[in-house]
Every structure is written in C-alpha cells, then in structure tokens.
Amino acid sequence: MNATAKSSAAWSLSEQVVSDFIRQGAHLFDEVVDPTAAAELLAEIRATRAFDESLFLSEAEFDADPQYTGVNPRPGRNLLERFEDRLGFVERAPHIVEAVTALLGEGYEILNKKVVCGVPAKSVPEWLRARIHGNPVNNLGAYVKPQNRDVTYFYGIDFHQDLIDYKEREADFLTLYVYLHPVTKADAPLYLLEGSHRLGGSVFPHDLTRTGDDSWLYRNGPHGEASVRQRILTGGTGFAAIWHACTLHGTQPDAADHERISLRYLIARGAAQRSGMDAVNATLTGPLSLTDTRKDLDAQGAAVIRQNTVLKA
Ligand SMILES: O=C(O)CCC(=O)C(=O)O
C-alpha cells in the first residue's frame, strides 16, 4: 500500500458503499434502522389482517377468472400509503440517506415501496401449494383476495434480478430491503449472490450451477461467467441492505410458523447527471438493459417453466 492510500477501515460510508457495489453488487448496513419504529410499524401492519389462509381466494373463485397480472400493490392500493408518515425511520435515517446519495446522487427518487410478506406453508391453502410447487416465481398475488393485494406475498422466489420488472430500462436503480423483525434461516431470508451483478442484465431464469456449500458458477451467455458466493441475509429488527438491479437474489419458502414481513424500496437516480452508480456500472461486462427480461411465463402470465434453483441453495 502506498503512503497516501487509505485503509478500508478509514473509508467513509459513501466510499465503502460504492466499493461494495463494485465488488459485490450490494451493501449490508452495520447499523440498523430504528428498531422501535420498525416494531411499531410491524404491529400496525399485522393489525390490518390475519396473515393466514383467509388471505386467499378459494380454488373455484380463482379458476372462475384467473388474474396473473396487475396483482401487486399499486398507487391507490398500497398498504404503505396508509403509513406514509411513519416511514421516516427508514427514508430519513442518516446512514441510509448517505449511502443512497453516494450511489444515486442528490435528488434520488423512490420508484416504488411496498410491504413484502413471506407466507409460511401453513397459511397457503393445500390446493394452492400443489399448484405452485416447483414454480420459479411464487408471487401469490394472483391467488389472494383483491382487497389483500396491497401487499406482495411470496412463497419463495428463485434467483432473479430486480431489473426483471423493467424491460428496456437501464440498471440505474437499487433495491433497499428492511427487516421489521428478526429474520433467521427459517424466516425466508434473502439469498444474495455476491458479485453476480458484474455480468450485467440477464434473462430469467438464470444459468446457475452449484459448485460448493456457498458458491455457484453463474453464466450469462456471451457476457461471460463468474464464480459467485451466496450470502444469506439473516438479521435483527431494522436490518437493512441495498443491492444493484443486476444482483441475483431470491428466497426459499418461509419455513417458520409465522409470516416474514419486510419493506422493499426501489430507488432511482433523479436529477443527478453523475453519481457513484456510474462507477459501478462501468465495471459490468454485460448489458445495462434488456429488451426481454424473462422467458418463464405464457401470454397470460402463468408459469410455463418449472424449475427453481434457490431451493437447492
Ligand atoms: O421478500 C421476498 O421473499 C422476496 C423479495 C424479492 O426478492 C423481491 O421483491 O425482489
């Protein structure tokens, strides 16, 4: 090390975050967001409904008119709109603001924010478990009653990039994910493949081969291959992480006896012309945007590919 180089221990949070995005495509915060505020918000979310079988349509109701699209929270039907004035503990937490500003510049914009629920097996009706078994994306929005579609419900989701929902958009945004209660290995923690962002945008489902206890070989066609390490994001109340739109991540079905409830934000560059994300994206070997992001669905949005790699993690 030369005399002027700083050791990483002396880095500011901003420097650390940009460096972590370049190397790993993610930053896990050491500091939590206010756990008391998180627990209070969680109690209010839990008071809005029973997170059990009553969330769901019956099989006959679903089959009468299957709706696979438009079943996620949207403006006017998003539980977080009710709690807008309670979200400062995340959105104004100084370490979150510093990190996001380092990557996206001043004036960044929240594209989307919502409550995400990992539904435990005991709350998923048996008919539904049988139907979705082995599907790569078990977003249960299609199967919950319309009034419950103000939250996104997962029964696991295979490794994917958050770019999946943004055809033709540059990977200029990041995901901020916050746990509202302790998340152990049994509570559907996020599995993140560190360094997977480096191969750029890639069509879902992804080409992944397990090579060790926590390692995978990831190939992105002509854009190369990378050996990537799996990181399981367990954490306490208020744990927060951010990741790049090309970083592969997923969850297994919730194995606990209760639901897992988190906050998920997508945040994009606003007015800033240049920001830390440019330095990150300059290191990617693959495309920054995709014309098609997935090939697992038919024209109605039903799954036609049945494979799920994260279940092997
Ligand atoms: O919360 C989950 O179980 C999965 C969340 C996720 O991967 C996503 O929303 O992109």
Short mmCIF file of C-alpha atoms and ligand atoms in Angstrom, two decimals:
data_model
loop_
_atom_site.label_atom_id
_atom_site.label_comp_id
_atom_site.label_asym_id
_atom_site.label_seq_id
_atom_site.Cartn_x
_atom_site.Cartn_y
_atom_site.Cartn_z
CA MET A 1 0.00 0.00 0.00
CA ASN A 2 1.40 3.40 -0.81
CA ALA A 3 1.64 6.07 1.85
CA THR A 4 -1.37 8.03 0.57
CA ALA A 5 -3.78 5.10 0.17
CA LYS A 6 -6.41 4.87 2.89
CA SER A 7 -7.08 1.53 4.50
CA SER A 8 -10.71 0.47 4.07
CA ALA A 9 -11.19 0.92 7.84
CA ALA A 10 -10.74 4.67 7.32
CA TRP A 11 -13.27 4.87 4.48
CA SER A 12 -16.40 6.95 4.80
CA LEU A 13 -19.71 5.14 4.46
CA SER A 14 -20.09 6.66 0.97
CA GLU A 15 -16.75 5.25 -0.16
CA GLN A 16 -17.49 1.86 1.39
CA VAL A 17 -20.90 1.62 -0.27
CA VAL A 18 -19.60 2.41 -3.77
CA SER A 19 -16.71 -0.03 -3.28
CA ASP A 20 -19.10 -2.76 -2.04
CA PHE A 21 -21.37 -2.22 -5.05
CA ILE A 22 -18.41 -2.51 -7.42
CA ARG A 23 -17.12 -5.71 -5.80
CA GLN A 24 -20.27 -7.39 -4.52
CA GLY A 25 -23.26 -5.62 -6.04
CA ALA A 26 -24.64 -5.00 -2.55
CA HIS A 27 -24.03 -3.29 0.76
CA LEU A 28 -25.27 -4.69 4.08
CA PHE A 29 -25.59 -1.95 6.68
CA ASP A 30 -23.84 -2.49 10.03
CA GLU A 31 -26.23 0.00 11.56
CA VAL A 32 -29.90 -0.92 11.83
CA VAL A 33 -32.78 1.49 11.26
CA ASP A 34 -34.67 2.40 14.47
CA PRO A 35 -35.87 -0.98 15.81
CA THR A 36 -38.59 0.57 17.97
CA ALA A 37 -40.11 2.36 15.00
CA ALA A 38 -39.78 -0.84 12.95
CA ALA A 39 -41.57 -2.89 15.62
CA GLU A 40 -44.36 -0.30 15.91
CA LEU A 41 -44.89 -0.29 12.16
CA LEU A 42 -44.90 -4.09 12.13
CA ALA A 43 -47.60 -4.17 14.81
CA GLU A 44 -49.74 -1.81 12.72
CA ILE A 45 -49.22 -3.90 9.58
CA ARG A 46 -50.12 -7.12 11.43
CA ALA A 47 -53.27 -5.46 12.80
CA THR A 48 -54.59 -4.89 9.26
CA ARG A 49 -55.34 -8.58 8.52
CA ALA A 50 -54.77 -12.17 9.56
CA PHE A 51 -51.76 -13.49 7.63
CA ASP A 52 -53.32 -16.93 7.30
CA GLU A 53 -55.42 -18.97 4.84
CA SER A 54 -58.11 -16.28 4.92
CA LEU A 55 -55.85 -14.14 2.68
CA PHE A 56 -56.63 -16.39 -0.25
CA LEU A 57 -59.38 -16.97 -2.81
CA SER A 58 -60.89 -20.46 -2.95
CA GLU A 59 -59.75 -22.66 -5.84
CA ALA A 60 -63.17 -22.25 -7.51
CA GLU A 61 -63.03 -18.45 -7.15
CA PHE A 62 -59.55 -18.38 -8.63
CA ASP A 63 -60.43 -20.70 -11.53
CA ALA A 64 -63.53 -18.68 -12.39
CA ASP A 65 -61.35 -15.77 -13.51
CA PRO A 66 -57.58 -16.24 -13.18
CA GLN A 67 -55.76 -12.88 -12.99
CA TYR A 68 -51.99 -13.16 -13.13
CA THR A 69 -51.12 -9.54 -13.83
CA GLY A 70 -51.94 -6.31 -12.00
CA VAL A 71 -51.98 -8.17 -8.69
CA ASN A 72 -49.19 -6.30 -6.88
CA PRO A 73 -49.56 -3.13 -4.81
CA ARG A 74 -50.03 -0.04 -6.97
CA PRO A 75 -50.88 3.62 -6.32
CA GLY A 76 -54.24 3.69 -4.55
CA ARG A 77 -53.84 0.07 -3.40
CA ASN A 78 -50.65 0.01 -1.39
CA LEU A 79 -50.68 -0.59 2.36
CA LEU A 80 -47.66 1.69 2.84
CA GLU A 81 -49.69 4.69 1.66
CA ARG A 82 -51.54 4.42 4.97
CA PHE A 83 -48.27 4.59 6.89
CA GLU A 84 -46.53 7.28 4.84
CA ASP A 85 -45.97 9.46 7.93
CA ARG A 86 -44.34 6.52 9.78
CA LEU A 87 -41.58 5.80 7.26
CA GLY A 88 -39.07 8.49 8.25
CA PHE A 89 -37.13 5.96 10.35
CA VAL A 90 -36.11 4.39 7.03
CA GLU A 91 -36.31 7.19 4.49
CA ARG A 92 -34.60 9.81 6.65
CA ALA A 93 -32.15 7.57 8.54
CA PRO A 94 -28.82 9.41 8.02
CA HIS A 95 -26.87 6.27 7.07
CA ILE A 96 -29.48 5.22 4.52
CA VAL A 97 -29.60 8.72 3.02
CA GLU A 98 -25.78 8.89 2.84
CA ALA A 99 -25.48 5.50 1.16
CA VAL A 100 -28.24 6.07 -1.38
CA THR A 101 -26.93 9.56 -2.18
CA ALA A 102 -23.44 8.12 -2.77
CA LEU A 103 -24.86 5.74 -5.38
CA LEU A 104 -27.64 7.81 -6.97
CA GLY A 105 -26.72 11.41 -6.24
CA GLU A 106 -28.79 14.17 -4.69
CA GLY A 107 -32.47 14.25 -5.61
CA TYR A 108 -32.86 10.47 -5.92
CA GLU A 109 -36.43 9.19 -6.37
CA ILE A 110 -38.36 6.38 -4.76
CA LEU A 111 -39.80 4.45 -7.72
CA ASN A 112 -41.76 2.02 -5.65
CA LYS A 113 -42.17 0.98 -2.00
CA LYS A 114 -44.23 -1.78 -0.51
CA VAL A 115 -44.70 -4.33 2.23
CA VAL A 116 -43.45 -7.80 1.27
CA CYS A 117 -44.65 -10.87 3.12
CA GLY A 118 -43.07 -14.33 3.08
CA VAL A 119 -46.06 -16.60 3.68
CA PRO A 120 -45.45 -19.73 5.79
CA ALA A 121 -46.56 -23.11 4.40
CA LYS A 122 -49.33 -23.48 6.97
CA SER A 123 -51.02 -20.31 5.66
CA VAL A 124 -51.00 -21.40 1.99
CA PRO A 125 -54.10 -23.49 1.14
CA GLU A 126 -53.27 -27.07 0.17
CA TRP A 127 -54.79 -26.76 -3.33
CA LEU A 128 -52.51 -23.79 -3.98
CA ARG A 129 -49.35 -25.41 -2.64
CA ALA A 130 -49.91 -28.32 -5.02
CA ARG A 131 -50.47 -25.98 -7.99
CA ILE A 132 -47.43 -23.79 -7.47
CA HIS A 133 -44.98 -26.49 -6.43
CA GLY A 134 -41.68 -26.07 -8.30
CA ASN A 135 -42.61 -22.75 -9.93
CA PRO A 136 -39.70 -20.32 -10.03
CA VAL A 137 -41.69 -17.22 -9.05
CA ASN A 138 -44.21 -17.82 -6.32
CA ASN A 139 -45.63 -14.34 -6.04
CA LEU A 140 -49.06 -15.22 -4.65
CA GLY A 141 -50.79 -12.00 -5.74
CA ALA A 142 -52.90 -13.90 -8.29
CA TYR A 143 -54.38 -16.08 -5.56
CA VAL A 144 -55.10 -13.60 -2.76
CA LYS A 145 -58.43 -11.81 -2.43
CA PRO A 146 -58.39 -8.49 -4.33
CA GLN A 147 -58.58 -6.44 -1.10
CA ASN A 148 -55.33 -8.09 0.10
CA ARG A 149 -53.34 -7.09 -2.98
CA ASP A 150 -51.97 -4.01 -1.23
CA VAL A 151 -49.04 -6.20 -0.06
CA THR A 152 -46.84 -8.56 -2.11
CA TYR A 153 -46.92 -12.16 -0.86
CA PHE A 154 -44.20 -14.67 -1.70
CA TYR A 155 -43.88 -18.38 -1.17
CA GLY A 156 -40.25 -18.17 -2.28
CA ILE A 157 -38.82 -16.73 -5.48
CA ASP A 158 -35.94 -18.13 -7.49
CA PHE A 159 -32.72 -16.16 -8.04
CA HIS A 160 -33.59 -13.10 -10.11
CA GLN A 161 -32.50 -9.53 -10.83
CA ASP A 162 -34.79 -6.65 -9.90
CA LEU A 163 -34.27 -5.49 -13.48
CA ILE A 164 -36.77 -8.29 -14.31
CA ASP A 165 -39.68 -5.83 -13.95
CA TYR A 166 -38.06 -3.11 -16.07
CA LYS A 167 -37.72 -4.03 -19.75
CA GLU A 168 -35.61 -1.52 -21.70
CA ARG A 169 -34.71 0.43 -18.55
CA GLU A 170 -31.11 0.98 -17.62
CA ALA A 171 -29.95 -0.59 -14.36
CA ASP A 172 -29.67 2.83 -12.74
CA PHE A 173 -31.66 1.93 -9.64
CA LEU A 174 -31.17 -0.03 -6.45
CA THR A 175 -33.26 -2.02 -4.01
CA LEU A 176 -33.43 -1.18 -0.30
CA TYR A 177 -34.75 -4.01 1.82
CA VAL A 178 -35.55 -3.69 5.56
CA TYR A 179 -36.48 -6.40 8.06
CA LEU A 180 -39.17 -5.40 10.55
CA HIS A 181 -38.45 -8.30 12.93
CA PRO A 182 -35.59 -10.75 13.42
CA VAL A 183 -35.12 -12.96 10.35
CA THR A 184 -33.42 -16.31 10.88
CA LYS A 185 -32.65 -19.02 8.33
CA ALA A 186 -36.23 -20.30 8.84
CA ASP A 187 -37.91 -16.96 8.06
CA ALA A 188 -37.30 -16.85 4.29
CA PRO A 189 -34.15 -14.68 4.47
CA LEU A 190 -32.86 -13.15 1.26
CA TYR A 191 -30.17 -15.21 -0.51
CA LEU A 192 -27.84 -12.88 -2.40
CA LEU A 193 -25.22 -13.94 -4.96
CA GLU A 194 -22.35 -11.54 -4.34
CA GLY A 195 -20.65 -10.29 -7.48
CA SER A 196 -23.37 -11.62 -9.82
CA HIS A 197 -24.21 -8.06 -10.95
CA ARG A 198 -20.89 -7.92 -12.81
CA LEU A 199 -22.29 -9.89 -15.76
CA GLY A 200 -24.98 -7.22 -16.29
CA GLY A 201 -28.59 -7.83 -17.32
CA SER A 202 -29.53 -11.46 -17.92
CA VAL A 203 -32.80 -13.15 -18.92
CA PHE A 204 -34.67 -15.05 -16.16
CA PRO A 205 -34.39 -17.96 -15.29
CA HIS A 206 -30.63 -17.83 -14.81
CA ASP A 207 -27.88 -20.29 -15.64
CA LEU A 208 -26.53 -21.29 -12.21
CA THR A 209 -24.61 -24.39 -11.17
CA ARG A 210 -23.86 -25.09 -7.54
CA THR A 211 -20.11 -25.54 -7.02
CA GLY A 212 -19.79 -25.71 -3.22
CA ASP A 213 -21.58 -25.12 0.07
CA ASP A 214 -21.99 -21.44 -0.61
CA SER A 215 -20.65 -20.99 -4.13
CA TRP A 216 -22.18 -21.03 -7.60
CA LEU A 217 -20.97 -20.78 -11.19
CA TYR A 218 -23.11 -18.19 -12.95
CA ARG A 219 -23.09 -17.88 -16.75
CA ASN A 220 -24.59 -15.09 -18.79
CA GLY A 221 -24.21 -16.40 -22.37
CA PRO A 222 -21.75 -14.32 -24.40
CA HIS A 223 -21.24 -11.93 -21.48
CA GLY A 224 -19.13 -14.38 -19.55
CA GLU A 225 -19.24 -16.40 -16.38
CA ALA A 226 -18.40 -15.74 -12.75
CA SER A 227 -17.85 -17.70 -9.61
CA VAL A 228 -20.17 -16.12 -7.06
CA ARG A 229 -20.65 -16.52 -3.33
CA GLN A 230 -24.04 -16.99 -1.73
CA ARG A 231 -24.74 -14.75 1.25
CA ILE A 232 -27.78 -15.45 3.42
CA LEU A 233 -29.16 -12.23 4.86
CA THR A 234 -30.24 -13.12 8.36
CA GLY A 235 -30.57 -10.12 10.65
CA GLY A 236 -32.36 -8.46 13.53
CA THR A 237 -35.17 -5.91 13.63
CA GLY A 238 -34.19 -2.94 11.46
CA PHE A 239 -31.55 -4.82 9.45
CA ALA A 240 -31.17 -3.11 6.08
CA ALA A 241 -29.41 -3.95 2.83
CA ILE A 242 -29.18 -2.39 -0.62
CA TRP A 243 -28.35 -4.12 -3.88
CA HIS A 244 -27.81 -3.40 -7.57
CA ALA A 245 -30.61 -4.03 -10.10
CA CYS A 246 -28.48 -6.82 -11.67
CA THR A 247 -27.59 -8.63 -8.42
CA LEU A 248 -29.14 -12.10 -8.28
CA HIS A 249 -31.17 -12.80 -5.16
CA GLY A 250 -34.06 -14.99 -4.09
CA THR A 251 -35.87 -16.60 -1.17
CA GLN A 252 -36.95 -20.07 -0.20
CA PRO A 253 -40.48 -20.65 1.12
CA ASP A 254 -40.92 -19.43 4.70
CA ALA A 255 -40.23 -22.44 6.91
CA ALA A 256 -41.26 -20.76 10.17
CA ASP A 257 -44.71 -20.93 11.72
CA HIS A 258 -45.30 -17.21 11.16
CA GLU A 259 -45.10 -14.80 8.25
CA ARG A 260 -42.00 -12.73 7.45
CA ILE A 261 -42.77 -9.05 6.86
CA SER A 262 -40.29 -6.61 5.29
CA LEU A 263 -40.19 -3.29 3.48
CA ARG A 264 -38.91 -3.17 -0.09
CA TYR A 265 -37.99 0.04 -1.87
CA LEU A 266 -36.78 0.61 -5.43
CA ILE A 267 -34.86 3.86 -5.65
CA ALA A 268 -33.60 5.52 -8.85
CA ARG A 269 -31.40 8.40 -9.87
CA GLY A 270 -33.27 11.70 -10.09
CA ALA A 271 -31.76 14.95 -11.27
CA ALA A 272 -28.10 13.97 -10.76
CA GLN A 273 -26.15 13.69 -14.02
CA ARG A 274 -23.34 11.66 -12.50
CA SER A 275 -23.21 9.53 -9.36
CA GLY A 276 -21.44 6.56 -7.80
CA MET A 277 -23.62 4.20 -9.85
CA ASP A 278 -21.74 5.29 -12.99
CA ALA A 279 -18.51 4.00 -11.49
CA VAL A 280 -20.27 0.75 -10.57
CA ASN A 281 -21.91 0.27 -13.98
CA ALA A 282 -18.63 0.99 -15.78
CA THR A 283 -17.31 -2.28 -14.31
CA LEU A 284 -20.11 -4.52 -15.68
CA THR A 285 -19.23 -6.85 -18.56
CA GLY A 286 -22.80 -7.46 -19.73
CA PRO A 287 -25.73 -5.29 -20.86
CA LEU A 288 -27.09 -2.48 -18.70
CA SER A 289 -30.62 -3.02 -20.02
CA LEU A 290 -32.64 -5.83 -21.64
CA THR A 291 -35.41 -5.90 -24.25
CA ASP A 292 -36.79 -9.10 -22.71
CA THR A 293 -36.18 -9.86 -19.06
CA ARG A 294 -37.87 -13.25 -18.60
CA LYS A 295 -39.00 -16.34 -20.50
CA ASP A 296 -40.81 -18.29 -17.79
CA LEU A 297 -44.37 -17.06 -18.46
CA ASP A 298 -47.06 -17.59 -21.10
CA ALA A 299 -49.06 -14.71 -22.64
CA GLN A 300 -51.46 -14.63 -19.65
CA GLY A 301 -48.60 -14.52 -17.16
CA ALA A 302 -48.88 -18.15 -15.98
CA ALA A 303 -45.65 -20.10 -15.31
CA VAL A 304 -44.55 -22.37 -18.15
CA ILE A 305 -41.06 -23.15 -16.88
CA ARG A 306 -40.97 -25.21 -13.70
CA GLN A 307 -37.54 -25.08 -12.17
CA ASN A 308 -36.29 -23.43 -9.01
CA THR A 309 -32.60 -23.08 -8.30
CA VAL A 310 -32.78 -21.30 -4.94
CA LEU A 311 -34.45 -24.42 -3.49
CA LYS A 312 -31.05 -26.13 -3.96
CA ALA A 313 -29.21 -23.42 -2.01
O1 LIG B 1 -39.28 -10.98 0.08
C1 LIG B 1 -39.12 -11.95 -0.63
O2 LIG B 1 -39.40 -13.10 -0.27
C2 LIG B 1 -38.54 -11.78 -1.99
C3 LIG B 1 -38.35 -10.36 -2.33
C4 LIG B 1 -37.64 -10.18 -3.62
O3 LIG B 1 -36.74 -10.87 -3.97
C5 LIG B 1 -38.09 -9.10 -4.47
O4 LIG B 1 -39.11 -8.47 -4.16
O5 LIG B 1 -37.42 -8.85 -5.50
#
